[in-house]
PDB file of C-alpha atoms in Angstrom:
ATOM      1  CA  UNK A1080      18.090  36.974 -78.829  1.00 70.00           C
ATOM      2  CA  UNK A1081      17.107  36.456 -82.323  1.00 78.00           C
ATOM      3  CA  UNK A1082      13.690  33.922 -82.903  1.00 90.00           C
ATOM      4  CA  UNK A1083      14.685  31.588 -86.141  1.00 96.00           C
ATOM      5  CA  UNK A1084      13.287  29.451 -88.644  1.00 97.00           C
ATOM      6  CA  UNK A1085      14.483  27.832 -91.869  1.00 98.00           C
ATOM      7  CA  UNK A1086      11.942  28.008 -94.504  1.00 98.00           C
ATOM      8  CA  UNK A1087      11.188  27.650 -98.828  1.00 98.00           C
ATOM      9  CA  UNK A1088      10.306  30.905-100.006  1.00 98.00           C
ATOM     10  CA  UNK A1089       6.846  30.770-102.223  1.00 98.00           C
ATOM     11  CA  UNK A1090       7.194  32.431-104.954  1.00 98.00           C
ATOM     12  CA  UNK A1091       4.763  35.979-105.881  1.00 97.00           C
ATOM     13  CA  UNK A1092       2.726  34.361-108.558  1.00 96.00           C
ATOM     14  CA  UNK A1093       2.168  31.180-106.225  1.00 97.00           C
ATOM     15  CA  UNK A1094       1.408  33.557-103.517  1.00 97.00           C
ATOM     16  CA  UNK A1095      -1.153  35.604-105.212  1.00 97.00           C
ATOM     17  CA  UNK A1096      -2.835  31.792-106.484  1.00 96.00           C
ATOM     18  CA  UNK A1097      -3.212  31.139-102.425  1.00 97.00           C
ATOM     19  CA  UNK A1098      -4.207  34.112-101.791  1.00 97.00           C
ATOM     20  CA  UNK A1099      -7.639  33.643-103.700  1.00 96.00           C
ATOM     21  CA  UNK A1100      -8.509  31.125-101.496  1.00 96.00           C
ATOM     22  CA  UNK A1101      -8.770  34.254 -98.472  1.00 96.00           C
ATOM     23  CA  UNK A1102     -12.213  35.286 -97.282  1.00 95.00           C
ATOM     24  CA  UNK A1103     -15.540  33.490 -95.725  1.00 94.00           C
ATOM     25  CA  UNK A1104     -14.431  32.121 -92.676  1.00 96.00           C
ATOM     26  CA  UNK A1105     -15.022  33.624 -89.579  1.00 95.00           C
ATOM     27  CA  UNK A1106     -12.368  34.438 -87.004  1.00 94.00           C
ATOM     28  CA  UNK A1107      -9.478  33.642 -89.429  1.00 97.00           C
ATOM     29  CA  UNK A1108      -6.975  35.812 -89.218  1.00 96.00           C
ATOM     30  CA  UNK A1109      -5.285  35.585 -93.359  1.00 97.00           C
ATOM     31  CA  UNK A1110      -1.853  35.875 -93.519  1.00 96.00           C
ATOM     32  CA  UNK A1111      -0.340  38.278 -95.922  1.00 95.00           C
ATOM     33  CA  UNK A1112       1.163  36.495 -99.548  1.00 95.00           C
ATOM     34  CA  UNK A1113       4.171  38.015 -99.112  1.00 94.00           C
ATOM     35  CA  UNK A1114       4.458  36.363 -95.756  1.00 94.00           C
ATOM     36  CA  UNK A1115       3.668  32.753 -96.943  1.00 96.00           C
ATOM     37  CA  UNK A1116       6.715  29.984 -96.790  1.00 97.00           C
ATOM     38  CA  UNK A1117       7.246  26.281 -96.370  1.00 98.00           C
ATOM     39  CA  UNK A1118       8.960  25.758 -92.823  1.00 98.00           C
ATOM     40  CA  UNK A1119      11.640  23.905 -92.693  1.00 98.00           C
ATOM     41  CA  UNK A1120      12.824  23.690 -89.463  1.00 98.00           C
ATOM     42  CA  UNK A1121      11.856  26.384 -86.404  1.00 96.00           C
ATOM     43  CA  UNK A1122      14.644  26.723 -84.294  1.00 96.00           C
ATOM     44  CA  UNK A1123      13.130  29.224 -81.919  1.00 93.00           C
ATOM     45  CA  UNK A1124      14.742  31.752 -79.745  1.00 94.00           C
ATOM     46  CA  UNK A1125      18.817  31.739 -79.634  1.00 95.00           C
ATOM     47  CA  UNK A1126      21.366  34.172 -79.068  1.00 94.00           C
ATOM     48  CA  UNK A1127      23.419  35.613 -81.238  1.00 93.00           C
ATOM     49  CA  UNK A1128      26.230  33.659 -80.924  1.00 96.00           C
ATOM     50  CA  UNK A1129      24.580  30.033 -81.725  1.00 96.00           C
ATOM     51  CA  UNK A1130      22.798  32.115 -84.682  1.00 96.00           C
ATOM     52  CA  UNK A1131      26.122  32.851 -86.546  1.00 96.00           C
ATOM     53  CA  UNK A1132      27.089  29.278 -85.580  1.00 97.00           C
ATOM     54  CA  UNK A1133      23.527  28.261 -87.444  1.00 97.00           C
ATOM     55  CA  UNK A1134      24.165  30.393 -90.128  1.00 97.00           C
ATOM     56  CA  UNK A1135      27.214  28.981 -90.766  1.00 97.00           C
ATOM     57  CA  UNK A1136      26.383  25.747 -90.913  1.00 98.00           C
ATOM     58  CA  UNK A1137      23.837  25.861 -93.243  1.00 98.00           C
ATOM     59  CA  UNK A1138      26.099  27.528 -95.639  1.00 96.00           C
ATOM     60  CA  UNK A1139      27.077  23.847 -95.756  1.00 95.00           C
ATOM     61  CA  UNK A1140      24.180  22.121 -97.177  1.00 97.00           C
ATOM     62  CA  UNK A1141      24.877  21.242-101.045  1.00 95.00           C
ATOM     63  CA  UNK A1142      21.600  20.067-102.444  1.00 96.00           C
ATOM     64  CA  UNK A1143      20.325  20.042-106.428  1.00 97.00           C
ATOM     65  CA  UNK A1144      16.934  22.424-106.939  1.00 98.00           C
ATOM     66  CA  UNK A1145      13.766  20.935-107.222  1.00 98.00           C
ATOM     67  CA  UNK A1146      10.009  21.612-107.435  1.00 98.00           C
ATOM     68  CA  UNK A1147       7.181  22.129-105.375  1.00 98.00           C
ATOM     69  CA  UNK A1148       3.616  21.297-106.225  1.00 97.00           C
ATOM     70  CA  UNK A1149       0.618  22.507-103.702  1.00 97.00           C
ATOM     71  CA  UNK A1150      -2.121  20.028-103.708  1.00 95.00           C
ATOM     72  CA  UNK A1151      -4.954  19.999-100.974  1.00 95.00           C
ATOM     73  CA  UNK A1152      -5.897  21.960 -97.670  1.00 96.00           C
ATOM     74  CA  UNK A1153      -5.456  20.794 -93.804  1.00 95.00           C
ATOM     75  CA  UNK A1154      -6.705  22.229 -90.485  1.00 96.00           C
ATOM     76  CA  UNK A1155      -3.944  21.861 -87.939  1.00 95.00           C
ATOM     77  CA  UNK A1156      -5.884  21.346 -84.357  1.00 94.00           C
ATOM     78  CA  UNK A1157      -5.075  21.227 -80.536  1.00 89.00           C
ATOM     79  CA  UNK A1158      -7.548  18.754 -79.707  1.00 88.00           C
ATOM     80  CA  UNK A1159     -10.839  19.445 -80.921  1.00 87.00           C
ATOM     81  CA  UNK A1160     -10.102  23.381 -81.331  1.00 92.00           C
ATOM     82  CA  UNK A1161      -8.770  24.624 -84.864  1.00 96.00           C
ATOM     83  CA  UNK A1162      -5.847  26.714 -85.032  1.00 95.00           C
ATOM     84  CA  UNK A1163      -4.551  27.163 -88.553  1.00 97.00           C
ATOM     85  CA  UNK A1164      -5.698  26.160 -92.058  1.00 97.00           C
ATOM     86  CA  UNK A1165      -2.856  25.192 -94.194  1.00 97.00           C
ATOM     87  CA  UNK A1166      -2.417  24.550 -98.086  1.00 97.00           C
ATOM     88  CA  UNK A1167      -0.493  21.181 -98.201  1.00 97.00           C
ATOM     89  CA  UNK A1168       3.018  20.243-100.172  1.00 98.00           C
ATOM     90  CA  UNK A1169       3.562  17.391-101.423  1.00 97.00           C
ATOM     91  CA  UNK A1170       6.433  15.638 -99.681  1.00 97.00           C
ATOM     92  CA  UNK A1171       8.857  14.608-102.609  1.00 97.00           C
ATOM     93  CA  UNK A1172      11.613  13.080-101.416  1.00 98.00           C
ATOM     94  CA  UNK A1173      14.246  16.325-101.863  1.00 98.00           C
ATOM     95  CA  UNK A1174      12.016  18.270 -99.479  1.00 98.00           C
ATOM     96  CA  UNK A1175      12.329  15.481 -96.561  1.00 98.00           C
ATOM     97  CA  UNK A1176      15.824  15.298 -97.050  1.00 98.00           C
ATOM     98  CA  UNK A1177      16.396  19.167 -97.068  1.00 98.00           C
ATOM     99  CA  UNK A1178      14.357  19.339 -93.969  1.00 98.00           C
ATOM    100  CA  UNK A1179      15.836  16.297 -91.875  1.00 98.00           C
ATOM    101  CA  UNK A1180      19.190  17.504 -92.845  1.00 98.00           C
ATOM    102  CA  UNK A1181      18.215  21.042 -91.555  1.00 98.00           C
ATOM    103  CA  UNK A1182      17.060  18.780 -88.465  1.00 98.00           C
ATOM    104  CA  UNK A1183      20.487  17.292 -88.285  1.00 98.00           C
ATOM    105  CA  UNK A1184      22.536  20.398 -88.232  1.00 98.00           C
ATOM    106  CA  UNK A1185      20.000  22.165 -85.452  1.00 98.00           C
ATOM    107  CA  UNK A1186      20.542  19.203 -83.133  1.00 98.00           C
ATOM    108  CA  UNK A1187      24.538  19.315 -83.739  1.00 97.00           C
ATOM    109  CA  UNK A1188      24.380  22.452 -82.378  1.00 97.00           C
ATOM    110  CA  UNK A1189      23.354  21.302 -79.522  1.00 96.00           C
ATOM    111  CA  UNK A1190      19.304  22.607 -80.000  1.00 96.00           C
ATOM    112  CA  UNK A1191      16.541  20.046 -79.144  1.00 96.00           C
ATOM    113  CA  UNK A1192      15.223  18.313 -81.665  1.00 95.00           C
ATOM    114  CA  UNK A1193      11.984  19.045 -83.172  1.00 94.00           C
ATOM    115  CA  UNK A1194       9.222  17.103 -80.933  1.00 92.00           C
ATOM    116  CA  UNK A1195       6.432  17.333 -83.789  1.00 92.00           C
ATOM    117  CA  UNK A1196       6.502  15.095 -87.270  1.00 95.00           C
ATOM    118  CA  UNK A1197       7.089  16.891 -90.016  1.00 97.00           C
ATOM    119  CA  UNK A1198       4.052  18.175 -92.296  1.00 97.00           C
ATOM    120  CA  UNK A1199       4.667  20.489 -95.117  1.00 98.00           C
ATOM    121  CA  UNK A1200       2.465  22.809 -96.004  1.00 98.00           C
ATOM    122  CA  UNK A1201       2.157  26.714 -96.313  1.00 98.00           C
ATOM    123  CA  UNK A1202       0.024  28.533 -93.656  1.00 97.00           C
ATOM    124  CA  UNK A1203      -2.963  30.567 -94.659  1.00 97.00           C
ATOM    125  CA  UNK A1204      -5.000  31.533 -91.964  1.00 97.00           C
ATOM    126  CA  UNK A1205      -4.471  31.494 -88.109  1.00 96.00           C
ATOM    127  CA  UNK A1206      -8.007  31.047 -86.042  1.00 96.00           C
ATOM    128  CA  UNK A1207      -9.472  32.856 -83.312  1.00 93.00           C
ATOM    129  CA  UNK A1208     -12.995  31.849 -82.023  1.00 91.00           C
ATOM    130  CA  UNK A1209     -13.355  29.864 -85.343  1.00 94.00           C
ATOM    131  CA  UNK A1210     -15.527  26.797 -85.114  1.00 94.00           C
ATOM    132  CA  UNK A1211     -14.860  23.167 -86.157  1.00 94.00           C
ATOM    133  CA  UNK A1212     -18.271  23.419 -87.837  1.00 95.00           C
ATOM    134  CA  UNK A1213     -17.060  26.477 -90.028  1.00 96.00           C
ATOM    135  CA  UNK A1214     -13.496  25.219 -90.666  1.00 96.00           C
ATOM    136  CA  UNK A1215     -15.477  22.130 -92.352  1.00 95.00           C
ATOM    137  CA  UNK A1216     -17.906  23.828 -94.434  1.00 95.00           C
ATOM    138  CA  UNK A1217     -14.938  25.866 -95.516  1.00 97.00           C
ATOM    139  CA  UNK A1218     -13.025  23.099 -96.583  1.00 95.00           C
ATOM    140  CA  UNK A1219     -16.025  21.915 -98.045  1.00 94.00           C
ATOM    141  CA  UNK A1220     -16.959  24.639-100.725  1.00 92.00           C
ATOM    142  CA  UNK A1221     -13.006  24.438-101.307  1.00 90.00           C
ATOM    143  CA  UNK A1222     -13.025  20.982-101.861  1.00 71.00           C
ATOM    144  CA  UNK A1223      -9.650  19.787-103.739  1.00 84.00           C
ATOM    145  CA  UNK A1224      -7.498  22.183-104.124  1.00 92.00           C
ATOM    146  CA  UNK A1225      -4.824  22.116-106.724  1.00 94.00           C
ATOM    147  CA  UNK A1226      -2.264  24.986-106.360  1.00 94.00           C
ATOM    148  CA  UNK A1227       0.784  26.004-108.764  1.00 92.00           C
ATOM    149  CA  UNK A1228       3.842  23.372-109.331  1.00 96.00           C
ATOM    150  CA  UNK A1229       7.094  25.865-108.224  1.00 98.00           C
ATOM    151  CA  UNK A1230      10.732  25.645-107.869  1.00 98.00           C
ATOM    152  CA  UNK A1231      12.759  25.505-105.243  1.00 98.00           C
ATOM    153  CA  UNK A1232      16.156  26.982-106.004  1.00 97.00           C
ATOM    154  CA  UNK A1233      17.102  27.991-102.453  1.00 98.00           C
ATOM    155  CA  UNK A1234      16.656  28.070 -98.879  1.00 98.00           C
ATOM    156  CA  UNK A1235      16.394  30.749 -96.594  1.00 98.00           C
ATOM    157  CA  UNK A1236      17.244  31.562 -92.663  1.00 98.00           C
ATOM    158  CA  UNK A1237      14.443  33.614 -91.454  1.00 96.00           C
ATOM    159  CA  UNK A1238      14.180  35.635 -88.410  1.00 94.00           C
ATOM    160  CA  UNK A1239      10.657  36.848 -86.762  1.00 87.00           C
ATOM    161  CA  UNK A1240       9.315  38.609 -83.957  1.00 74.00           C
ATOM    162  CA  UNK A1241       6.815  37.182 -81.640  1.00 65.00           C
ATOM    163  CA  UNK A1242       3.597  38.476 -82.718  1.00 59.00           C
ATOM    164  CA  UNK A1243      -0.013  37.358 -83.490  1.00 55.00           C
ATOM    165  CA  UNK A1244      -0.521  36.282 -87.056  1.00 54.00           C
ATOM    166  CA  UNK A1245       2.892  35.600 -88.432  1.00 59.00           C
ATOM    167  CA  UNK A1246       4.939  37.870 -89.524  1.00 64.00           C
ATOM    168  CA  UNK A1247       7.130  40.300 -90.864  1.00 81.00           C
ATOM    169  CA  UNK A1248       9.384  37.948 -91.233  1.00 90.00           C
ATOM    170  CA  UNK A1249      12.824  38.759 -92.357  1.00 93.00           C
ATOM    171  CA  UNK A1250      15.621  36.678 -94.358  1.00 95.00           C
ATOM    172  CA  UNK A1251      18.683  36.885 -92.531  1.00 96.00           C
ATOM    173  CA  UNK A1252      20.453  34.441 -95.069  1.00 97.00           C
ATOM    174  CA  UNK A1253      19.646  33.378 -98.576  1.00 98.00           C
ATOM    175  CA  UNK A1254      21.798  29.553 -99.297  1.00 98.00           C
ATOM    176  CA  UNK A1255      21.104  28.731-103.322  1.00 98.00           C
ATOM    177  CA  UNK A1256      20.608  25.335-104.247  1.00 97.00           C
ATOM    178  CA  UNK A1257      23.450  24.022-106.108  1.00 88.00           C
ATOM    179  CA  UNK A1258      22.813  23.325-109.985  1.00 63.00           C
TER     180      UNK A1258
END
């Protein structure tokens, strides 16, 4: 069984800019820079078979390259309980239609489709035992957070173990972005 995901890389020097924002909130658990992407799609555990058949069929995908700009920060929640703090993308309109076309090819497959609405962003920290009350002051001495403007000149098929904290995560394919 391999565990999948298609995902943006961020790039080292945009890495190192989000990784200043680490520190002063208890019970977050930071993920490491080198760890930090833009999910495209998860796809979850699949055998090997329906991998290769993934694999290949993102070889298909001919998009131009574009850029990224990181602008803001979000708590994802299960109710009232934090989970993750996030540094947001914006959504320009090649991102959506990279990622709904990654969502088209998944579901051609045969996968389910992805139940949640799509939210870019880039995860920073993952939460255990961490308050509502210090996720908000946190995002509060933060306040708006402007991160580096990047490009995007290709897509990667990641593969991961299940494991607390995200990560390693390893790219099993690299697709370019056509020019």
């Amino acid at each position: 069984m391999a565990r999948l995901f298609t995902a943006l890389e961020v790039p080292a020097a945009a890495g190192f800019h989000l990784s200043l924002l680490k520190g002063g909130l208890p019970g977050a658990r930071w993920i490491d820079p080198a760890n930090y992407h833009v999910t495209l799609r998860f796809i979850g555990d699949i055998d090997h078979r329906t991998a290769d058949e993934v694999a290949a069929a993102l070889d298909r995908v001919y998009r131009p390259p574009f850029e990224l700009s990181l602008r803001g920060l979000h708590c994802f929640a299960s109710g009232r309980v934090p989970h993750s703090l996030a540094v947001k993308v914006e959504p320009t309109d090649q991102l959506i239609e990279l990622q709904a076309e990654h969502e088209r090819i998944i579901q051609r497959l045969g996968l389910p489709a992805e139940g949640r609405r799509y939210i870019p962003h880039v995860t920073l920290a993952r939460f255990k035992g961490t308050t509502s009350t210090d996720v908000a002051r946190w995002l509060s001495e933060h306040g708006d957070f402007i991160g580096p403007r990047f490009p995007v000149d290709r897509f990667v098929l990641y593969s991961s173990r299940a494991s607390v904290g995200g990560g390693p995560y390893l790219v099993e394919e690299a697709y370019p972005l056509a020019a």
